[in-house]
């Protein structure tokens, strides 16, 4: 007789949320004094996005936020993570705020609080004001100081009502997809500039953290969200493959968590990139400024990375899951080959492996003991379509979420202090260079009418959020 299956139960205080970002959902790109960001420019450049699609309208959250908050409440979410559009608040990236821009976020926060939903603010989710990019962008040191001023402005405006703050979302993508492979805005392909961008993003985080703490009540929490990679060797016993893992781990993870958590860049990273740069843009005092105590750490996870040693002279496509480009997002790692990981895949072509999430959580539990963790993004894209009754069934996403949430619960049982989970994403939306062809939302959006329809995964997740329990998969 088979053993009974016990439902997976989470701690009572665990936060159940969903996440979005400003450019992907807001639209209204020319309203209220907002000026172009690098994503406006990039998406309007021919050939940069699928079908030439842009975030001009996106899913019109700017005008529909009250309905969207009501939908979150119906789903029983306890928290909502969203980002601020820098160019909506501070159009040139300098100078005083535009109050009408801040007022939108004040209204959104008030609506969330009235619905009993804790807001979590991300200050930067990739949409740098175009004027700052025109001045050099993230490879320029001054951009970090401009970010700190922006953080001070938003902290003063919202810090009395928002307790949970994230400085940067996935700075790896900003630095290496934006400035090395060019598949993200601003679309530059300059390996050295990408490493400079990484350092100045780190500096922006540190300066921004300090600015937030001067602007807000001490009770508030400041974190950063990293898309740290789970890097695995093709042949675990091969020293060359293990060396390849070290190189990619440094470029994906150590370049950020080294200075942020330990106050130093990994020596192996500096050595691996020494043919490109001497890192002289790291000034005296920078590492001290970056190494601010964190109140929490956000982890974004989708799929693991599989690598091996390779002949640097052999050219060909990379299977690193980060978009097609003739330019690598991995400066100094031309001798590393990427491999398609085995298993079932999402619409992005990413393999589904919840063990990677458990591994990631336990790694940071060991590397940053005592630091609370949040899963600030996790989710999957599928080719969702309504049936003849207008309902959207997505059992693949339910299975994905069930597996990954079970991995989170296993990590908690293993001693990890994970305090919340944010499903990516609340809504189908503008998926960056993929335009609107990849649907990550738990809520289906008809892009012709902008009507929202909760998918079956949203209803499943709602039950989990209300009960703190994952039903056995046999009953899904």
CSV table of C-alpha atoms in Angstrom, one decimal:
chain,number,residue,atom,x,y,z
A,1,UNK,CA,0.0,0.0,0.0
A,2,UNK,CA,1.5,3.4,-1.0
A,3,UNK,CA,2.4,5.9,1.8
A,4,UNK,CA,-0.1,8.7,2.1
A,5,UNK,CA,1.1,12.0,0.5
A,6,UNK,CA,1.4,14.8,3.0
A,7,UNK,CA,0.7,18.4,1.7
A,8,UNK,CA,3.7,20.7,1.8
A,9,UNK,CA,3.0,23.4,4.4
A,10,UNK,CA,4.8,26.7,4.8
A,11,UNK,CA,5.5,28.8,7.9
A,12,UNK,CA,2.5,31.1,8.8
A,13,UNK,CA,4.5,34.3,8.3
A,14,UNK,CA,5.7,33.3,4.8
A,15,UNK,CA,4.8,36.0,2.2
A,16,UNK,CA,3.1,35.0,-1.0
A,17,UNK,CA,3.6,37.5,-3.8
A,18,UNK,CA,3.9,38.3,-7.4
A,19,UNK,CA,6.3,40.6,-9.3
A,20,UNK,CA,6.3,42.9,-12.3
A,21,UNK,CA,8.5,45.7,-13.7
A,22,UNK,CA,7.7,49.2,-14.8
A,23,UNK,CA,8.6,49.1,-18.5
A,24,UNK,CA,7.0,45.7,-18.9
A,25,UNK,CA,3.5,46.7,-17.7
A,26,UNK,CA,3.0,50.4,-17.3
A,27,UNK,CA,2.7,51.9,-20.8
A,28,UNK,CA,1.9,55.6,-20.7
A,29,UNK,CA,5.4,56.3,-21.8
A,30,UNK,CA,4.8,59.9,-22.7
A,31,UNK,CA,2.5,60.9,-19.8
A,32,UNK,CA,3.2,62.9,-16.7
A,33,UNK,CA,6.5,64.2,-17.8
A,34,UNK,CA,8.1,60.8,-18.4
A,35,UNK,CA,11.0,60.9,-20.9
A,36,UNK,CA,12.5,57.9,-22.8
A,37,UNK,CA,14.5,55.3,-21.0
A,38,UNK,CA,17.1,53.1,-22.7
A,39,UNK,CA,14.3,50.5,-23.3
A,40,UNK,CA,12.2,53.0,-25.1
A,41,UNK,CA,15.1,53.7,-27.4
A,42,UNK,CA,16.1,50.1,-27.8
A,43,UNK,CA,12.6,48.8,-28.6
A,44,UNK,CA,12.0,51.5,-31.2
A,45,UNK,CA,15.3,50.6,-32.9
A,46,UNK,CA,14.5,48.3,-35.9
A,47,UNK,CA,15.5,44.7,-35.4
A,48,UNK,CA,16.0,44.9,-31.7
A,49,UNK,CA,12.8,43.3,-30.5
A,50,UNK,CA,10.5,40.6,-31.8
A,51,UNK,CA,8.1,42.1,-34.4
A,52,UNK,CA,9.4,45.6,-33.5
A,53,UNK,CA,7.2,45.5,-30.4
A,54,UNK,CA,7.6,48.1,-27.7
A,55,UNK,CA,6.4,48.9,-24.2
A,56,UNK,CA,4.5,52.0,-25.3
A,57,UNK,CA,1.2,50.6,-24.1
A,58,UNK,CA,2.4,47.3,-22.6
A,59,UNK,CA,-0.6,46.2,-20.5
A,60,UNK,CA,-1.6,49.7,-19.5
A,61,UNK,CA,-1.1,49.2,-15.8
A,62,UNK,CA,-0.6,53.0,-15.4
A,63,UNK,CA,-4.3,53.5,-16.1
A,64,UNK,CA,-5.5,50.1,-14.8
A,65,UNK,CA,-3.5,49.8,-11.5
A,66,UNK,CA,-6.6,49.9,-9.3
A,67,UNK,CA,-8.2,47.0,-11.2
A,68,UNK,CA,-4.8,45.1,-11.0
A,69,UNK,CA,-4.6,45.6,-7.3
A,70,UNK,CA,-8.1,44.4,-6.9
A,71,UNK,CA,-7.2,41.3,-8.8
A,72,UNK,CA,-4.2,40.7,-6.5
A,73,UNK,CA,-6.5,41.0,-3.5
A,74,UNK,CA,-8.9,38.5,-5.1
A,75,UNK,CA,-6.0,36.1,-5.5
A,76,UNK,CA,-5.1,36.5,-1.9
A,77,UNK,CA,-1.6,37.9,-2.4
A,78,UNK,CA,0.1,39.2,0.7
A,79,UNK,CA,2.8,41.2,-1.1
A,80,UNK,CA,3.5,42.7,-4.5
A,81,UNK,CA,6.9,43.6,-5.9
A,82,UNK,CA,7.0,46.3,-8.5
A,83,UNK,CA,9.6,48.7,-9.9
A,84,UNK,CA,9.8,52.4,-10.2
A,85,UNK,CA,10.3,54.0,-13.6
A,86,UNK,CA,13.4,56.3,-13.0
A,87,UNK,CA,12.5,58.4,-16.0
A,88,UNK,CA,8.9,58.9,-14.8
A,89,UNK,CA,10.2,60.2,-11.5
A,90,UNK,CA,13.4,62.0,-12.6
A,91,UNK,CA,13.2,62.4,-16.3
A,92,UNK,CA,16.8,63.4,-17.1
A,93,UNK,CA,18.3,61.2,-14.3
A,94,UNK,CA,19.2,64.5,-12.6
A,95,UNK,CA,17.6,67.2,-10.6
A,96,UNK,CA,14.3,67.5,-8.8
A,97,UNK,CA,11.6,64.9,-9.0
A,98,UNK,CA,8.5,65.3,-11.2
A,99,UNK,CA,5.8,65.1,-8.6
A,100,UNK,CA,3.1,63.8,-10.9
A,101,UNK,CA,5.4,60.8,-11.5
A,102,UNK,CA,5.9,60.2,-7.8
A,103,UNK,CA,2.1,60.7,-7.4
A,104,UNK,CA,1.4,57.6,-9.5
A,105,UNK,CA,3.5,55.4,-7.2
A,106,UNK,CA,2.0,57.1,-4.1
A,107,UNK,CA,-1.5,56.1,-5.4
A,108,UNK,CA,-0.3,52.6,-6.2
A,109,UNK,CA,1.2,52.1,-2.7
A,110,UNK,CA,-2.0,53.5,-1.1
A,111,UNK,CA,-4.1,51.2,-3.1
A,112,UNK,CA,-2.0,48.2,-2.1
A,113,UNK,CA,-2.0,49.1,1.6
A,114,UNK,CA,-5.8,49.6,1.5
A,115,UNK,CA,-6.1,46.1,0.1
A,116,UNK,CA,-3.9,44.6,2.8
A,117,UNK,CA,-1.0,43.9,0.4
A,118,UNK,CA,2.6,44.8,1.4
A,119,UNK,CA,4.4,46.8,-1.3
A,120,UNK,CA,8.0,45.8,-2.2
A,121,UNK,CA,9.7,48.5,-4.3
A,122,UNK,CA,12.5,47.8,-6.7
A,123,UNK,CA,14.3,51.1,-7.6
A,124,UNK,CA,15.9,49.9,-10.8
A,125,UNK,CA,14.7,47.2,-13.2
A,126,UNK,CA,16.8,48.0,-16.3
A,127,UNK,CA,15.2,51.2,-17.5
A,128,UNK,CA,18.0,53.8,-17.3
A,129,UNK,CA,17.0,57.3,-18.4
A,130,UNK,CA,18.2,57.8,-21.9
A,131,UNK,CA,20.0,61.0,-21.0
A,132,UNK,CA,22.2,59.2,-18.6
A,133,UNK,CA,23.0,56.6,-21.3
A,134,UNK,CA,23.8,59.5,-23.7
A,135,UNK,CA,26.4,60.6,-21.0
A,136,UNK,CA,28.0,57.1,-21.0
A,137,UNK,CA,25.5,55.0,-19.1
A,138,UNK,CA,26.5,52.4,-16.5
A,139,UNK,CA,30.2,52.2,-17.6
A,140,UNK,CA,30.5,55.8,-16.4
A,141,UNK,CA,31.1,56.3,-12.7
A,142,UNK,CA,28.8,59.3,-12.4
A,143,UNK,CA,25.8,57.1,-13.1
A,144,UNK,CA,26.2,55.5,-9.7
A,145,UNK,CA,26.0,58.8,-8.0
A,146,UNK,CA,22.9,59.8,-10.0
A,147,UNK,CA,21.3,56.6,-8.8
A,148,UNK,CA,22.0,57.5,-5.2
A,149,UNK,CA,20.2,60.8,-5.7
A,150,UNK,CA,17.3,59.1,-7.3
A,151,UNK,CA,17.1,56.6,-4.4
A,152,UNK,CA,17.0,59.4,-1.9
A,153,UNK,CA,14.1,61.0,-3.8
A,154,UNK,CA,12.0,57.9,-3.9
A,155,UNK,CA,12.9,56.9,-0.4
A,156,UNK,CA,11.8,60.2,1.0
A,157,UNK,CA,8.5,60.0,-1.0
A,158,UNK,CA,7.5,56.4,-0.2
A,159,UNK,CA,9.6,55.3,2.8
A,160,UNK,CA,6.9,56.1,5.3
A,161,UNK,CA,4.6,53.5,3.8
A,162,UNK,CA,6.9,51.0,2.0
A,163,UNK,CA,9.0,48.8,4.3
A,164,UNK,CA,10.6,46.5,1.8
A,165,UNK,CA,13.1,47.9,-0.7
A,166,UNK,CA,15.3,46.5,-3.5
A,167,UNK,CA,18.0,48.6,-5.0
A,168,UNK,CA,18.7,46.8,-8.3
A,169,UNK,CA,17.1,43.9,-10.1
A,170,UNK,CA,19.5,41.5,-11.8
A,171,UNK,CA,22.5,43.8,-12.3
A,172,UNK,CA,24.1,40.9,-14.3
A,173,UNK,CA,21.6,41.5,-17.1
A,174,UNK,CA,22.1,45.3,-17.0
A,175,UNK,CA,25.8,44.9,-17.3
A,176,UNK,CA,26.4,41.9,-19.5
A,177,UNK,CA,23.3,41.7,-21.7
A,178,UNK,CA,23.2,45.4,-22.0
A,179,UNK,CA,26.9,46.2,-22.6
A,180,UNK,CA,28.5,42.9,-23.7
A,181,UNK,CA,26.2,40.8,-25.8
A,182,UNK,CA,23.9,43.7,-26.7
A,183,UNK,CA,20.6,41.7,-26.6
A,184,UNK,CA,19.2,44.1,-24.0
A,185,UNK,CA,19.2,47.9,-23.9
A,186,UNK,CA,21.3,49.9,-24.6
A,187,UNK,CA,22.5,47.2,-27.0
A,188,UNK,CA,26.2,47.8,-26.8
A,189,UNK,CA,28.8,45.1,-27.4
A,190,UNK,CA,31.9,46.3,-25.4
A,191,UNK,CA,33.3,43.6,-23.1
A,192,UNK,CA,35.4,46.1,-21.0
A,193,UNK,CA,32.5,48.5,-20.7
A,194,UNK,CA,30.4,45.6,-19.4
A,195,UNK,CA,32.8,45.0,-16.6
A,196,UNK,CA,32.9,48.7,-15.8
A,197,UNK,CA,29.1,48.7,-15.8
A,198,UNK,CA,29.1,45.8,-13.3
A,199,UNK,CA,31.3,47.7,-10.9
A,200,UNK,CA,29.3,50.9,-11.2
A,201,UNK,CA,26.1,49.0,-10.6
A,202,UNK,CA,27.7,47.6,-7.5
A,203,UNK,CA,28.7,51.1,-6.4
A,204,UNK,CA,25.1,52.3,-7.2
A,205,UNK,CA,23.7,49.6,-4.9
A,206,UNK,CA,26.0,50.6,-2.1
A,207,UNK,CA,25.5,54.4,-2.5
A,208,UNK,CA,21.8,53.8,-3.0
A,209,UNK,CA,21.5,51.7,0.1
A,210,UNK,CA,23.2,54.5,2.2
A,211,UNK,CA,20.8,57.1,0.6
A,212,UNK,CA,17.7,55.0,1.4
A,213,UNK,CA,18.8,54.6,5.0
A,214,UNK,CA,19.2,58.3,5.4
A,215,UNK,CA,15.8,58.9,3.8
A,216,UNK,CA,13.6,56.3,5.5
A,217,UNK,CA,12.7,55.0,8.9
A,218,UNK,CA,15.2,52.5,10.4
A,219,UNK,CA,12.5,49.7,10.4
A,220,UNK,CA,12.6,49.5,6.6
A,221,UNK,CA,14.5,46.6,4.9
A,222,UNK,CA,17.0,47.2,2.0
A,223,UNK,CA,18.0,44.3,-0.3
A,224,UNK,CA,19.2,43.6,-3.8
A,225,UNK,CA,17.8,41.0,-6.2
A,226,UNK,CA,20.5,38.9,-7.9
A,227,UNK,CA,19.9,36.3,-10.7
A,228,UNK,CA,22.7,34.2,-9.3
A,229,UNK,CA,23.4,31.2,-11.6
A,230,UNK,CA,23.6,27.6,-10.5
A,231,UNK,CA,26.6,26.6,-12.6
A,232,UNK,CA,27.3,22.9,-13.1
A,233,UNK,CA,30.1,21.1,-14.9
A,234,UNK,CA,29.4,18.8,-17.9
A,235,UNK,CA,31.8,16.3,-16.4
A,236,UNK,CA,32.1,16.7,-12.6
A,237,UNK,CA,35.4,14.8,-12.5
A,238,UNK,CA,37.1,16.9,-15.2
A,239,UNK,CA,39.4,19.6,-13.8
A,240,UNK,CA,39.1,21.6,-17.0
A,241,UNK,CA,35.3,21.6,-16.7
A,242,UNK,CA,35.5,22.6,-13.0
A,243,UNK,CA,37.8,25.5,-14.1
A,244,UNK,CA,35.1,26.5,-16.5
A,245,UNK,CA,32.5,26.4,-13.7
A,246,UNK,CA,34.8,28.7,-11.6
A,247,UNK,CA,35.1,31.2,-14.5
A,248,UNK,CA,31.4,31.4,-15.1
A,249,UNK,CA,30.5,31.4,-11.5
A,250,UNK,CA,32.8,34.4,-11.0
A,251,UNK,CA,31.2,36.3,-13.9
A,252,UNK,CA,27.6,35.4,-13.0
A,253,UNK,CA,27.8,35.5,-9.2
A,254,UNK,CA,31.1,36.5,-7.6
A,255,UNK,CA,31.3,39.8,-9.5
A,256,UNK,CA,28.3,40.9,-7.5
A,257,UNK,CA,28.1,39.0,-4.3
A,258,UNK,CA,31.9,39.2,-3.7
A,259,UNK,CA,31.9,43.0,-3.2
A,260,UNK,CA,28.4,43.2,-1.8
A,261,UNK,CA,28.6,40.4,0.7
A,262,UNK,CA,32.4,40.3,1.4
A,263,UNK,CA,33.8,43.6,0.3
A,264,UNK,CA,36.1,42.2,-2.4
A,265,UNK,CA,36.1,40.9,-6.0
A,266,UNK,CA,37.1,37.3,-6.4
A,267,UNK,CA,40.9,37.0,-7.2
A,268,UNK,CA,40.0,34.4,-9.8
A,269,UNK,CA,37.7,36.9,-11.5
A,270,UNK,CA,40.4,39.6,-11.6
A,271,UNK,CA,42.9,37.0,-13.0
A,272,UNK,CA,40.5,35.7,-15.7
A,273,UNK,CA,39.7,39.2,-17.0
A,274,UNK,CA,43.2,40.6,-16.7
A,275,UNK,CA,43.8,40.5,-20.4
A,276,UNK,CA,40.8,42.9,-20.8
A,277,UNK,CA,41.1,45.3,-17.9
A,278,UNK,CA,43.2,46.2,-14.9
A,279,UNK,CA,40.1,47.1,-12.9
A,280,UNK,CA,41.6,50.6,-12.3
A,281,UNK,CA,38.1,52.0,-12.3
A,282,UNK,CA,37.7,50.5,-8.8
A,283,UNK,CA,38.6,53.6,-6.7
A,284,UNK,CA,39.8,53.8,-3.2
A,285,UNK,CA,36.8,53.5,-0.9
A,286,UNK,CA,34.5,51.9,-3.5
A,287,UNK,CA,34.5,48.4,-2.0
A,288,UNK,CA,33.8,49.9,1.5
A,289,UNK,CA,30.8,51.9,0.0
A,290,UNK,CA,29.5,48.7,-1.8
A,291,UNK,CA,29.8,46.5,1.2
A,292,UNK,CA,26.8,47.9,3.1
A,293,UNK,CA,25.0,45.6,5.6
A,294,UNK,CA,21.9,44.1,3.9
A,295,UNK,CA,18.6,43.5,5.6
A,296,UNK,CA,17.7,40.7,3.1
A,297,UNK,CA,18.8,39.2,-0.2
A,298,UNK,CA,16.6,38.6,-3.1
A,299,UNK,CA,17.3,35.6,-5.4
A,300,UNK,CA,15.8,35.2,-8.9
A,301,UNK,CA,15.9,31.7,-10.3
A,302,UNK,CA,14.7,30.0,-13.5
A,303,UNK,CA,17.1,27.3,-14.7
A,304,UNK,CA,20.6,26.0,-14.1
A,305,UNK,CA,23.7,26.5,-16.3
A,306,UNK,CA,25.8,23.7,-17.7
A,307,UNK,CA,29.3,24.3,-18.9
A,308,UNK,CA,32.5,22.7,-20.0
A,309,UNK,CA,36.0,23.7,-21.2
A,310,UNK,CA,36.1,24.5,-24.9
A,311,UNK,CA,38.6,25.4,-27.6
A,312,UNK,CA,38.5,29.2,-27.6
A,313,UNK,CA,39.2,29.2,-31.3
A,314,UNK,CA,36.0,27.3,-32.1
A,315,UNK,CA,33.2,29.7,-33.0
A,316,UNK,CA,29.5,28.8,-32.8
A,317,UNK,CA,26.3,29.6,-31.1
A,318,UNK,CA,26.2,29.5,-27.3
A,319,UNK,CA,23.5,27.6,-25.4
A,320,UNK,CA,23.6,29.9,-22.4
A,321,UNK,CA,19.9,30.8,-22.6
A,322,UNK,CA,20.5,34.6,-22.9
A,323,UNK,CA,19.4,35.4,-26.4
A,324,UNK,CA,21.1,35.2,-29.8
A,325,UNK,CA,24.1,37.4,-30.4
A,326,UNK,CA,27.4,37.3,-32.1
A,327,UNK,CA,28.9,38.8,-29.0
A,328,UNK,CA,29.3,36.9,-25.7
A,329,UNK,CA,27.9,38.2,-22.4
A,330,UNK,CA,30.8,36.4,-20.7
A,331,UNK,CA,33.9,38.6,-21.0
A,332,UNK,CA,37.2,36.7,-20.7
A,333,UNK,CA,35.4,33.3,-21.0
A,334,UNK,CA,35.8,32.4,-24.7
A,335,UNK,CA,37.3,29.1,-23.6
A,336,UNK,CA,34.0,28.0,-21.9
A,337,UNK,CA,31.3,26.0,-23.8
A,338,UNK,CA,27.7,26.2,-22.7
A,339,UNK,CA,25.4,23.1,-23.0
A,340,UNK,CA,21.7,22.6,-23.2
A,341,UNK,CA,20.7,21.2,-19.9
A,342,UNK,CA,18.6,18.0,-20.0
A,343,UNK,CA,14.9,17.7,-19.2
A,344,UNK,CA,11.6,19.3,-20.0
A,345,UNK,CA,11.6,22.9,-21.1
A,346,UNK,CA,9.6,26.1,-20.9
A,347,UNK,CA,8.7,28.2,-23.9
A,348,UNK,CA,12.0,30.1,-23.3
A,349,UNK,CA,13.9,26.8,-24.0
A,350,UNK,CA,15.0,26.7,-20.3
A,351,UNK,CA,15.2,23.4,-18.6
A,352,UNK,CA,13.0,22.8,-15.6
A,353,UNK,CA,15.0,21.9,-12.5
A,354,UNK,CA,13.8,22.7,-9.0
A,355,UNK,CA,16.9,21.2,-7.5
A,356,UNK,CA,18.8,24.3,-8.7
A,357,UNK,CA,16.6,26.6,-6.6
A,358,UNK,CA,17.2,24.5,-3.5
A,359,UNK,CA,20.9,24.5,-4.3
A,360,UNK,CA,20.9,28.3,-4.7
A,361,UNK,CA,19.1,28.9,-1.5
A,362,UNK,CA,21.4,26.6,0.5
A,363,UNK,CA,24.5,28.2,-1.1
A,364,UNK,CA,23.5,31.7,0.1
A,365,UNK,CA,22.4,30.3,3.5
A,366,UNK,CA,26.0,29.2,3.9
A,367,UNK,CA,27.6,32.2,2.3
A,368,UNK,CA,25.5,34.8,4.2
A,369,UNK,CA,24.5,33.2,7.4
A,370,UNK,CA,21.8,35.0,9.2
A,371,UNK,CA,20.7,37.0,6.2
A,372,UNK,CA,17.0,36.6,5.4
A,373,UNK,CA,16.3,35.4,1.8
A,374,UNK,CA,13.4,36.1,-0.5
A,375,UNK,CA,12.7,34.4,-3.9
A,376,UNK,CA,12.1,37.6,-5.7
A,377,UNK,CA,11.5,36.0,-9.1
A,378,UNK,CA,10.6,32.4,-10.2
A,379,UNK,CA,8.3,31.3,-13.0
A,380,UNK,CA,7.9,30.0,-16.5
A,381,UNK,CA,6.7,31.0,-20.0
A,382,UNK,CA,4.3,28.8,-21.8
A,383,UNK,CA,2.2,29.2,-25.0
A,384,UNK,CA,-1.0,29.9,-23.1
A,385,UNK,CA,-4.3,30.3,-25.1
A,386,UNK,CA,-7.9,30.6,-23.9
A,387,UNK,CA,-10.2,27.7,-24.6
A,388,UNK,CA,-13.6,28.0,-26.2
A,389,UNK,CA,-15.1,29.1,-22.9
A,390,UNK,CA,-12.5,31.8,-22.5
A,391,UNK,CA,-10.6,30.0,-19.7
A,392,UNK,CA,-6.9,29.6,-19.7
A,393,UNK,CA,-5.6,26.2,-18.5
A,394,UNK,CA,-1.8,26.0,-17.9
A,395,UNK,CA,-1.1,22.7,-16.0
A,396,UNK,CA,2.6,23.0,-17.0
A,397,UNK,CA,2.9,26.2,-15.0
A,398,UNK,CA,1.2,24.7,-12.1
A,399,UNK,CA,3.6,21.8,-12.1
A,400,UNK,CA,6.5,24.2,-12.4
A,401,UNK,CA,5.4,26.3,-9.5
A,402,UNK,CA,4.6,23.3,-7.4
A,403,UNK,CA,8.0,21.8,-7.9
A,404,UNK,CA,9.9,25.0,-7.2
A,405,UNK,CA,7.8,26.0,-4.2
A,406,UNK,CA,8.4,22.5,-2.8
A,407,UNK,CA,12.1,23.1,-3.3
A,408,UNK,CA,11.8,26.3,-1.3
A,409,UNK,CA,10.0,24.5,1.5
A,410,UNK,CA,12.7,21.8,1.5
A,411,UNK,CA,15.3,24.5,1.9
A,412,UNK,CA,13.4,26.0,4.8
A,413,UNK,CA,13.3,22.5,6.4
A,414,UNK,CA,17.1,22.3,5.8
A,415,UNK,CA,17.6,25.5,7.9
A,416,UNK,CA,17.3,28.3,5.3
A,417,UNK,CA,15.6,31.5,6.4
A,418,UNK,CA,13.4,32.1,3.3
A,419,UNK,CA,10.6,34.5,4.1
A,420,UNK,CA,8.7,34.9,0.9
A,421,UNK,CA,8.2,34.0,-2.7
A,422,UNK,CA,7.3,36.3,-5.7
A,423,UNK,CA,5.9,34.5,-8.7
A,424,UNK,CA,7.1,36.0,-12.0
A,425,UNK,CA,4.9,37.4,-13.2
A,426,UNK,CA,1.6,38.6,-12.1
A,427,UNK,CA,0.6,39.5,-15.7
A,428,UNK,CA,1.5,38.5,-19.2
A,429,UNK,CA,3.6,41.5,-20.4
A,430,UNK,CA,6.3,42.9,-22.6
A,431,UNK,CA,9.1,40.3,-22.4
A,432,UNK,CA,12.0,42.6,-23.4
A,433,UNK,CA,13.6,41.6,-26.7
A,434,UNK,CA,11.1,38.8,-27.1
A,435,UNK,CA,8.2,41.4,-27.3
A,436,UNK,CA,4.9,39.9,-26.4
A,437,UNK,CA,5.5,36.3,-27.7
A,438,UNK,CA,6.6,34.9,-24.3
A,439,UNK,CA,3.9,34.7,-21.6
A,440,UNK,CA,5.1,34.5,-18.0
A,441,UNK,CA,1.9,35.7,-16.4
A,442,UNK,CA,-0.3,33.8,-14.0
A,443,UNK,CA,-2.9,36.2,-15.4
A,444,UNK,CA,-3.6,36.1,-19.1
A,445,UNK,CA,-3.8,39.4,-21.0
A,446,UNK,CA,-5.6,39.7,-24.3
A,447,UNK,CA,-3.3,42.2,-25.9
A,448,UNK,CA,-6.0,43.4,-28.3
A,449,UNK,CA,-8.4,44.4,-25.5
A,450,UNK,CA,-6.1,44.3,-22.4
A,451,UNK,CA,-8.7,42.1,-20.6
A,452,UNK,CA,-7.2,40.2,-17.7
A,453,UNK,CA,-8.1,36.5,-17.1
A,454,UNK,CA,-6.6,34.5,-14.3
A,455,UNK,CA,-5.1,31.3,-15.6
A,456,UNK,CA,-5.6,28.0,-13.7
A,457,UNK,CA,-2.1,28.6,-12.3
A,458,UNK,CA,-3.3,31.8,-10.7
A,459,UNK,CA,-6.2,30.0,-9.0
A,460,UNK,CA,-3.8,27.3,-7.8
A,461,UNK,CA,-1.4,29.8,-6.5
A,462,UNK,CA,-4.2,31.7,-4.8
A,463,UNK,CA,-5.1,28.6,-2.9
A,464,UNK,CA,-1.5,28.1,-1.9
A,465,UNK,CA,-1.3,31.8,-0.7
A,466,UNK,CA,-4.5,31.5,1.3
A,467,UNK,CA,-3.7,28.2,2.9
A,468,UNK,CA,0.1,28.2,3.1
A,469,UNK,CA,-0.1,24.7,1.7
A,470,UNK,CA,0.8,23.1,-1.6
A,471,UNK,CA,-1.7,20.5,-2.5
A,472,UNK,CA,-0.3,17.1,-3.5
A,473,UNK,CA,0.5,17.1,-7.2
A,474,UNK,CA,-1.8,14.1,-7.8
A,475,UNK,CA,-4.8,16.4,-7.1
A,476,UNK,CA,-3.7,19.2,-9.4
